Amino acid sequence: MTIIRETIYAALADVIERSPSIRRLMKSDPPRAYFAAVAFGILDVATTAMTADGTIHAVMGQQLTLEMSPRELKPFTVELMAIGSAVKECENEDNADAIEIISRGGEPPEPRMDRIKKVLENGIGYSRRQEASEDDRNANRRSVQGRAVTLANRINALALSMTRLKAFRDRQNDVFSILAGLGA
């Protein structure tokens, strides 16, 4: 668990750096910001640290495979690996769809990965929906029922499960203090 925890925590600094809205949230709603940062950390690890064979390239050059995970933590590792596969599949489908639409002279829709990030950061009912045009509202409705929200929900569920583990709770205050400093 330490390898997974530290790998996700290492991703949090990058997440905070790339997400001005999470930095703002650190001031107004720190627990929500922490949870959103953990969800983004999971997405970051799933996007950048997973290999095709399911190996996780962890902190300090370590590698984690399912076989290396303790029995009680295997479900977390399996879900992280499944999220990594789903993220890669989503990115590939987004790219293929964009190429097809552009080749026909059209304007590609907002990538699902961007919608997933908005849901992770702002929740399913993020406020931009209220300001959107009718076409955007229809796209958002499809997204609420679609795969972007489903994947965001999986990421959030894993974040919630992981942050409830004693190993995460034990370090949570220290990490949270550091993250709050980054958000300042």
Phi, psi and omega in degrees: 000326182301318181297314180295313181302311183292327177294316178292317178298323178296326179288338184297320180299318177296320180298312181298319180298320184274351187238089179302327181291327176290323176299318177295320180296331178302329181275322186269327183211074185305317180298320178294320179297318179299313181298315178299319179296320178296317178299316177294326176298318177298315178299318180297315179296316180297329183276321190248341188248003183261139174259169180299330181272005176091006176283139176256122174279108188263185181296155176053038175074006180283157176233145180234130174241166179301320181297332181281342183287138174299150185310315184290344180254356180305319179301324178292317179294317178300315181292320177299318178293320178294321177296318177302316178296316181295322178295314179297318178298317179298314178298317179298317179294319177302314180295315179297317178297316180298317179298316180297314182293317179295321180296336177268003178088010182267175178259120183294148177288169176301130180301145178303323180299324177293320178294321178300315180297320178296319179294318179298322184280321190240355185087170184298322183266041184305147194296338181298336179300322182293332182267355188286158173288171180302318179297318179296320179299319179295319178297319179294323178298318178297320181296321181300326180266356190256195188289331179298313180291322179300315180291320176299320178296321177297317180296314179298319179297318178294319178300316180297314179298317182291320182289346175276345179291143180304319181300325177282315182298324181299325182259354187303313183297318178297312181295318181299320178298317178295315180297320178298323176295322177293327182282348183286000000 
